[in-house]
Coordinates of C-alpha atoms in Angstrom, one line a residue:
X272 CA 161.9 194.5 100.5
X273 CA 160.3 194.4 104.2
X274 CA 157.2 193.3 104.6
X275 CA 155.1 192.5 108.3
X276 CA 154.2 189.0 106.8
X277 CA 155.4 186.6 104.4
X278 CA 152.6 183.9 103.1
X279 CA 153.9 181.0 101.2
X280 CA 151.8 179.6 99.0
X281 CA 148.7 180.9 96.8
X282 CA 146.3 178.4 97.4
X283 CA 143.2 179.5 99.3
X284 CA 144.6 179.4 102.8
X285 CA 147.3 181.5 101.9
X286 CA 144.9 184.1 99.8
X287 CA 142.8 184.1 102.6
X288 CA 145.1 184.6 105.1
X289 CA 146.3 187.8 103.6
X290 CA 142.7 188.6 102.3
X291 CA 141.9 189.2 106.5
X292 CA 145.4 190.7 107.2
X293 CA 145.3 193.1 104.2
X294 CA 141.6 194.0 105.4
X295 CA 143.1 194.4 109.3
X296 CA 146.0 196.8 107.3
X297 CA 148.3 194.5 108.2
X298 CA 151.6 194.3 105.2
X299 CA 151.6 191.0 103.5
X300 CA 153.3 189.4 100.7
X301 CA 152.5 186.2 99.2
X302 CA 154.9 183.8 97.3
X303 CA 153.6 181.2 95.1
X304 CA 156.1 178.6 93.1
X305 CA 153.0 178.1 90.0
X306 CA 151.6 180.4 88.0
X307 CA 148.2 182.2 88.8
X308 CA 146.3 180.3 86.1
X309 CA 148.1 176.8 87.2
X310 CA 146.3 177.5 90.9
X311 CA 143.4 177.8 89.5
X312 CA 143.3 174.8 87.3
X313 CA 143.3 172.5 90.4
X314 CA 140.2 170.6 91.0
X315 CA 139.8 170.6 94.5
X316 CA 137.0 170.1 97.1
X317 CA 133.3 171.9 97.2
X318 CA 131.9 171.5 100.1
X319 CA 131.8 174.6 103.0
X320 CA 131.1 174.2 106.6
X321 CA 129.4 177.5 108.1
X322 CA 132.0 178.8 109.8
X323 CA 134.3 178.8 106.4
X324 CA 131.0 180.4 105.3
X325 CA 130.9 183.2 107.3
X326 CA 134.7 184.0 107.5
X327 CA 134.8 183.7 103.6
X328 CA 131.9 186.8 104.1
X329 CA 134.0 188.5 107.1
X330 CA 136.8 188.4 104.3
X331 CA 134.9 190.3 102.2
X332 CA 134.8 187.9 99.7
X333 CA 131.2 186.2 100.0
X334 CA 129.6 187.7 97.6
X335 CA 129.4 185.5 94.7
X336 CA 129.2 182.7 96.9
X337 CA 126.2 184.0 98.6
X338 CA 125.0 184.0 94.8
X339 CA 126.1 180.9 93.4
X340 CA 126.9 178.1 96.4
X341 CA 124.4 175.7 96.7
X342 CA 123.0 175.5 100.3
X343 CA 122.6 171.7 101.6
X344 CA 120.7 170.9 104.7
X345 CA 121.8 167.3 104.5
X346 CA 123.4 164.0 102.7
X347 CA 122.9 160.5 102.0
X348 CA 124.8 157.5 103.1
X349 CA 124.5 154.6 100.9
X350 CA 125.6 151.1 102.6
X351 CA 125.2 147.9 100.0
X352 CA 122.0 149.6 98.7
X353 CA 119.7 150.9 101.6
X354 CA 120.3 155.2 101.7
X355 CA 120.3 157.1 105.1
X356 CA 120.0 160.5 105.2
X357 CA 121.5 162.3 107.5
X358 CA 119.4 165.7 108.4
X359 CA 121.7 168.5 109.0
X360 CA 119.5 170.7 109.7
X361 CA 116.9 169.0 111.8
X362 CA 119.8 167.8 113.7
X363 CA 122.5 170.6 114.5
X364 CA 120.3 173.6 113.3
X365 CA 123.2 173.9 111.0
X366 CA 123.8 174.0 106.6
X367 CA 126.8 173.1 104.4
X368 CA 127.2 175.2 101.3
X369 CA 128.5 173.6 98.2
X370 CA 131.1 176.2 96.5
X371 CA 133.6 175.0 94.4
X372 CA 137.5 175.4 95.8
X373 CA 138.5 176.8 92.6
X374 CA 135.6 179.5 93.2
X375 CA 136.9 180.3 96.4
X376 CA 140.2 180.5 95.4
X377 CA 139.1 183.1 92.0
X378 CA 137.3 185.2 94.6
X379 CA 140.4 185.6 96.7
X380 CA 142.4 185.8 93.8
X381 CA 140.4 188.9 92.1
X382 CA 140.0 190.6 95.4
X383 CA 143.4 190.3 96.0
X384 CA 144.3 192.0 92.6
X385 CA 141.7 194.5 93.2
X386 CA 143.3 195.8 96.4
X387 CA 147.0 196.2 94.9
X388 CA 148.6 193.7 97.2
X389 CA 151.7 191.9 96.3
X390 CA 151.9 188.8 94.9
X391 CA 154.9 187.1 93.4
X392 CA 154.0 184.0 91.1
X393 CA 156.5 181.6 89.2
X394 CA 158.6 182.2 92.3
X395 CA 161.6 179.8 92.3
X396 CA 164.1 178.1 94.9
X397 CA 162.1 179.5 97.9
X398 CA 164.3 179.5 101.3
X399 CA 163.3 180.7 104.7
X400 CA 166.1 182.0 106.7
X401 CA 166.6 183.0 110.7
X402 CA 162.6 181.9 111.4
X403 CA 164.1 181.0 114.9
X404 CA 164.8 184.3 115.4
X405 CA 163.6 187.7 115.5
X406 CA 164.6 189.3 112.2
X407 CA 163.1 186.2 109.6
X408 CA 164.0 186.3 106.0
X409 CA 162.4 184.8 102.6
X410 CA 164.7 185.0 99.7
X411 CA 163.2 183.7 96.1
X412 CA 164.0 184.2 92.4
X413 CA 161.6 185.8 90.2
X414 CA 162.1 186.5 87.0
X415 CA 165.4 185.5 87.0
X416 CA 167.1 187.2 89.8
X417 CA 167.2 186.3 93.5
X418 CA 165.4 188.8 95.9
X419 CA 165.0 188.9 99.9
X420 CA 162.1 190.2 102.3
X421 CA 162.9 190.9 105.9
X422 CA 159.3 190.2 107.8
X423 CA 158.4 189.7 111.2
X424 CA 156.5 186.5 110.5
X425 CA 156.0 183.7 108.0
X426 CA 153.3 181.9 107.3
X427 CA 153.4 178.3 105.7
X428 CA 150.5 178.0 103.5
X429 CA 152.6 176.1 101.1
X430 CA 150.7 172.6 101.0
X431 CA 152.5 169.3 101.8
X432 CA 155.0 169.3 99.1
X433 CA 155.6 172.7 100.0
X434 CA 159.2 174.5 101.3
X435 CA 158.0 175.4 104.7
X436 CA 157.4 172.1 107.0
X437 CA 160.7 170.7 104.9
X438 CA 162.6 173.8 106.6
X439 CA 162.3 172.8 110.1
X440 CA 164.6 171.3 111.5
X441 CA 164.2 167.4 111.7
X442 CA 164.3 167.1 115.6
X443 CA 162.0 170.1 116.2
X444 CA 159.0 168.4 114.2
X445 CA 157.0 165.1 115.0
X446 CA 154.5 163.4 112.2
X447 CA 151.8 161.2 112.7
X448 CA 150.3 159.4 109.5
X449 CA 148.5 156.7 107.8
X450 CA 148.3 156.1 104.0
X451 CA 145.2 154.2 102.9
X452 CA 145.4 151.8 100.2
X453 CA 143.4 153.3 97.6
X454 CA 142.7 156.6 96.2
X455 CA 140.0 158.3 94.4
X456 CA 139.4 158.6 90.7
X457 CA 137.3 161.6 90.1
X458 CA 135.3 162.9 87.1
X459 CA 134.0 166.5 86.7
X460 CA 130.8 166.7 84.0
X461 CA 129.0 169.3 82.8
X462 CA 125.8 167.3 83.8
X463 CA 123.1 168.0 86.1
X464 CA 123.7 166.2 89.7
X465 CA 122.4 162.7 90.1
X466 CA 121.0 164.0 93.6
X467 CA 120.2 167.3 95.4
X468 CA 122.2 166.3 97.9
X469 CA 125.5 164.6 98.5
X470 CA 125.7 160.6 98.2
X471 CA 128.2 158.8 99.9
X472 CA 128.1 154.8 98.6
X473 CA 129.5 152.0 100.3
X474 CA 129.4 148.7 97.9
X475 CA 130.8 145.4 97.6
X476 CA 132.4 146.6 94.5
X477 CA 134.2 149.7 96.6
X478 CA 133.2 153.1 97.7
X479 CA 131.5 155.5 95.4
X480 CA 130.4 159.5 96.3
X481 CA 127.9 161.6 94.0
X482 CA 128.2 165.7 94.3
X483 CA 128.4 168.3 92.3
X484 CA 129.5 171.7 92.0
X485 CA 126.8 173.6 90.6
X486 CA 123.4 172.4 89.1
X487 CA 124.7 171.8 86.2
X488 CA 128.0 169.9 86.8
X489 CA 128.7 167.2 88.6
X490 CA 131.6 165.6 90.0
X491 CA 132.1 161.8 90.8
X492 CA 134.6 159.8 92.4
X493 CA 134.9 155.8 92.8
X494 CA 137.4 154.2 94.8
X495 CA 140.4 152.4 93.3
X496 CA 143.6 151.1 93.9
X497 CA 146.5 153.0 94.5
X498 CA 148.7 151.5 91.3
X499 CA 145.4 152.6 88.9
X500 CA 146.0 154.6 85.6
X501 CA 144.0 157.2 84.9
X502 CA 144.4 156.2 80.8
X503 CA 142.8 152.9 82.0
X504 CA 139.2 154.8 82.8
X505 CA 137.0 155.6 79.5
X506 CA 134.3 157.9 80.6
X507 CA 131.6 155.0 79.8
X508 CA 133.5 152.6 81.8
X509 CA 133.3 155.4 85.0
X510 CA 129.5 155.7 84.6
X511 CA 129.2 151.9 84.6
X512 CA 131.4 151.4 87.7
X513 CA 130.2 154.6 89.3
X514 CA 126.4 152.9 88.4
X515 CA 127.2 150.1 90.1
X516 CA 128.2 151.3 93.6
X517 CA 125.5 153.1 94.2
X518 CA 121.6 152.5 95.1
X519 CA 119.5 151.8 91.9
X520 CA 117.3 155.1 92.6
X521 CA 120.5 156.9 92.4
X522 CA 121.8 154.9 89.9
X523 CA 118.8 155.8 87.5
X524 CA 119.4 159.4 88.3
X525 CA 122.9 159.6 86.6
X526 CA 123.3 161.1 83.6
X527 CA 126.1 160.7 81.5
X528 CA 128.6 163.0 80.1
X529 CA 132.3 163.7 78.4
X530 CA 134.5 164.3 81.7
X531 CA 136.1 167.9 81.4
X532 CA 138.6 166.6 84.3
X533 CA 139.7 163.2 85.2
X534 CA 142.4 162.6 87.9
X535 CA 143.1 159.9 91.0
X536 CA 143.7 161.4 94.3
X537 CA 145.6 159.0 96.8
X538 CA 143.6 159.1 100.3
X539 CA 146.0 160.1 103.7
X540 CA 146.2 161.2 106.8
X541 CA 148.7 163.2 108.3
X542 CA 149.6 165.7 111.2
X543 CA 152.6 167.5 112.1
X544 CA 153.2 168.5 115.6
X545 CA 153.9 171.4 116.3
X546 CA 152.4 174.0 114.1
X547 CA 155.2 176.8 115.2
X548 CA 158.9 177.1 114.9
X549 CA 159.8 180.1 116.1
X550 CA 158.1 182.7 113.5
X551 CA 156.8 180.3 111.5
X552 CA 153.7 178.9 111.3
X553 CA 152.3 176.6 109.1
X554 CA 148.9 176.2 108.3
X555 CA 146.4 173.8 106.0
X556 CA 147.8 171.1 104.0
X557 CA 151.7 172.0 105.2
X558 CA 150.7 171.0 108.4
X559 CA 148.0 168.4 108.0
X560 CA 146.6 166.1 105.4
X561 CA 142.9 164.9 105.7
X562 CA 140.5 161.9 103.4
X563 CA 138.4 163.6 101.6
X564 CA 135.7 161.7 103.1
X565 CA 134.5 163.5 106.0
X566 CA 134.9 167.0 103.6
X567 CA 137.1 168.4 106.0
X568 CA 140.5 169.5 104.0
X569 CA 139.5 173.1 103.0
X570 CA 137.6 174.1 106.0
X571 CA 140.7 173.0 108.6
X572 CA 143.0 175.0 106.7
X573 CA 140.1 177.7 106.9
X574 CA 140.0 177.3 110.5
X575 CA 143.7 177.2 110.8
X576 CA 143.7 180.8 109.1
X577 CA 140.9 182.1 111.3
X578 CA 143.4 181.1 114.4
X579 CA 146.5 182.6 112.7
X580 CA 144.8 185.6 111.5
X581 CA 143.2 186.3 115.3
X582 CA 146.5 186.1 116.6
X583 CA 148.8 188.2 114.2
X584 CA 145.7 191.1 114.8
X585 CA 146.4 190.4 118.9
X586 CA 150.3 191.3 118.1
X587 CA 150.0 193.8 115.7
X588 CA 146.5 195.7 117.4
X589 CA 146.4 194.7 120.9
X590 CA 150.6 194.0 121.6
X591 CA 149.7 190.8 122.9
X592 CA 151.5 187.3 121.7
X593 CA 149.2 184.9 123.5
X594 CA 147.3 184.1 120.6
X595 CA 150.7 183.5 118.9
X596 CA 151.4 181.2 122.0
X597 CA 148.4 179.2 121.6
X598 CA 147.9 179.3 117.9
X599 CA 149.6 175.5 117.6
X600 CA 147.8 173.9 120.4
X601 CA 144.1 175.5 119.1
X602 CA 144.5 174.2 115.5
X603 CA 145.7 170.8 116.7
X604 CA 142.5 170.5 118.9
X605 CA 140.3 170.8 115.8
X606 CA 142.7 169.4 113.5
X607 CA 143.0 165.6 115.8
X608 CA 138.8 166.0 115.9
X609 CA 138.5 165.8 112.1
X610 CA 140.9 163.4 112.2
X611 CA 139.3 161.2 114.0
X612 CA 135.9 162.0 111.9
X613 CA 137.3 161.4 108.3
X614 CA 139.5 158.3 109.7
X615 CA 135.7 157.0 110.5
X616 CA 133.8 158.1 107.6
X617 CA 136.9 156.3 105.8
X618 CA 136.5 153.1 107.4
X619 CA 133.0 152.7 107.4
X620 CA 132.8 153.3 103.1
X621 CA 135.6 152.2 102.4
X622 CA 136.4 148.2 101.3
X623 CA 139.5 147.8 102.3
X624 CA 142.2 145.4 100.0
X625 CA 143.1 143.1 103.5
X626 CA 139.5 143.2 105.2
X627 CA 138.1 140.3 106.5
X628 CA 134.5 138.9 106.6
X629 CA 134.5 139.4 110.0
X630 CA 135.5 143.2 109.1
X631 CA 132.8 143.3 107.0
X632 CA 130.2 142.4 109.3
X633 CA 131.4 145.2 111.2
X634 CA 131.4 147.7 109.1
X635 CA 127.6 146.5 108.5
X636 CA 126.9 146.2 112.1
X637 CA 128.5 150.2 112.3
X638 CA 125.6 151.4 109.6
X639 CA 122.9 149.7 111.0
X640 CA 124.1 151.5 114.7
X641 CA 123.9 154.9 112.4
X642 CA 120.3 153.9 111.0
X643 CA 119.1 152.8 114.1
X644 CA 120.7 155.6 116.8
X645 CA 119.6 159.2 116.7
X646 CA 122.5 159.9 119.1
X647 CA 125.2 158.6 116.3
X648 CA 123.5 160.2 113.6
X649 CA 123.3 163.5 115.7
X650 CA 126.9 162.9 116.2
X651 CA 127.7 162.2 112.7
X652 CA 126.2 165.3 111.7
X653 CA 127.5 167.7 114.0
X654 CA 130.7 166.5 113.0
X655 CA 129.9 167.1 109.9
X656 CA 128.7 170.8 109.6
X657 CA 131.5 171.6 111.7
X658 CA 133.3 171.5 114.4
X659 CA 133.3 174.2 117.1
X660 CA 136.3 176.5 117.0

């Protein structure tokens, strides 16, 4: 087979990816190690910055989220009781939408399938061959026998654990990265929200956040330590912890409910530099790793593809490779920024195993600065709704 691009990985920068390039008539095949219905089975983040908004729509595929996402013009931090909202709206003249990932990802998926592009799923013992070069090679086995495509490009939408960053060359890559000591235990309810809004909780008893997918399911998280069991967490005991954590008018709010999803997600960050080895390029989670606290993850790897897709059009339309050139050093800018925002957001919500009281007081003194300071809560949310690409 020959192909102009190769996408690794079926997640929803991948999909998207070739959702714009298929749209641009640009060739592309994607390659994805699970099956479709295993993709869409993983419970991921809801929450959609405006620009992943209106690429999602430039995509073609915004339809049912124009329908069904859940415009927010704001959220509530919670710090040992007292709630602060933070107007997005009044303050960047700028919404989130709430959409699930898995939404997202169905959307891509069925337009995808409705255009007749070429997808191979269950694709085994993936290896990239001659990306330093100009005649790049993917070779997989599908359904039992080993096949190769010839492209002119790869794209590494493959996620962390993914084929594509662990085919570069060790010396050709640098990684920066911190690993917190907790993680997330998250619950999904078919319950109505506790709040119209997000709630972010900072307790003594550790962080807490109250969202939702729709208006009639929620999802939940409370933070616990990385050795946790899932199997340790009866649903009653999550409503009483997640009760607990968070201010008493929210508290009352919470409704109850059998979880229909139950997992722990350990909390990182991670960047690789650079973002291109020759023809590859790697975007999302197989280049960078976000907390889930500043509701970054899905829209970098959005902004990733916007970058990527810009400058495959440039090659392949306009004969030009400068946006190739720059691709790396654009995603990094954002990438570091929302760093920096979710390593904050983390900090502040966060009690950490090793803190001090003297930390503590700190992390108090921060929050009253954010009550207190239009400038840090405008700052807070522009950070927030997005950053500019």
């Amino acid at each position: 087979m020959r192909t102009q691009v190769v996408i690794v990985g079926a997640g929803p920068s991948g999909l998207l990816l070739g959702q714009l390039l298929s749209r641009q008539g640009i060739d592309n095949v994607i390659l994805e190690r699970k099956s479709a219905d295993y993709v869409l089975s993983r419970i991921r983040a809801g929450v959609l910055e405006q620009g992943t908004v209106e690429l999602l729509h430039e995509a073609g595929v915004g339809a049912r989220l124009a329908e069904e996402g859940l415009p927010h013009d704001g959220f509530s931090l919670a710090f040992e009781g007292r709630l602060q909202r933070v107007d997005l709206k009044g303050l960047t003249g700028k919404q989130v939408t709430v959409y699930g990932q898995t939404e997202v990802t169905q959307d891509l998926m069925e337009a995808r399938q409705a255009a007749g592009t070429t997808t191979f799923y269950k694709a085994e013992d993936v290896q990239l061959h001659d990306f330093d070069s100009a005649s790049p090679r993917v070779s997989f086995i599908s359904e039992g026998r080993r096949r190769e495509i010839a492209c002119d490009f790869i794209a590494g939408c493959d996620g962390f654990h993914g084929v594509c960053r662990a085919s570069v060359p060790s010396g050709a890559i640098e990684t920066f990265e911190r690993v917190y000591p907790f993680g997330w235990l998250g619950l999904l309810t078919d319950q109505p929200p506790a709040a119209h809004e997000l709630v972010y909780a900072s307790s003594p008893f550790g962080f807490a956040l109250c969202s939702m997918r729709s208006q009639t399911r929620s999802r939940y998280y409370v933070q616990v330590p990385l050795d946790e069991k899932v199997e340790a967490w009866s649903d009653e005991r999550f409503f009483d912890e997640l009760r607990r954590r968070v201010p008493d008018e929210v508290a009352a709010a919470v409704t109850s409910g059998s979880s229909l999803e139950k997992s722990i997600a350990p909390l990182r960050s991670f960047v690789t530099e650079p973002l291109r080895f020759g023809r590859l390029f790697l975007a999302g989670d197989a280049g960078h790793i976000v907390p889930p606290t500043g509701a970054k993850g899905l829209n970098l790897a959005a902004s990733d593809v916007r970058y990527l897709f810009e400058a495959l059009r440039e090659h392949y339309v306009e004969h030009s490779d400068a946006g190739l050139d720059a691709y790396s050093g654009r995603a990094l800018a954002r990438v570091w920024k929302a760093v920096r925002f979710s390593w904050q957001m983390t900090n502040l919500l966060h009690l950490f195993p090793e803190a001090s009281t003297f930390d503590q007081r700190i992390r108090r003194a921060e929050f009253d600065y954010l009550t207190q300071s239009s400038a840090a809560l405008a700052s807070v949310a522009e950070n927030y709704v997005g950053l500019p690409y």
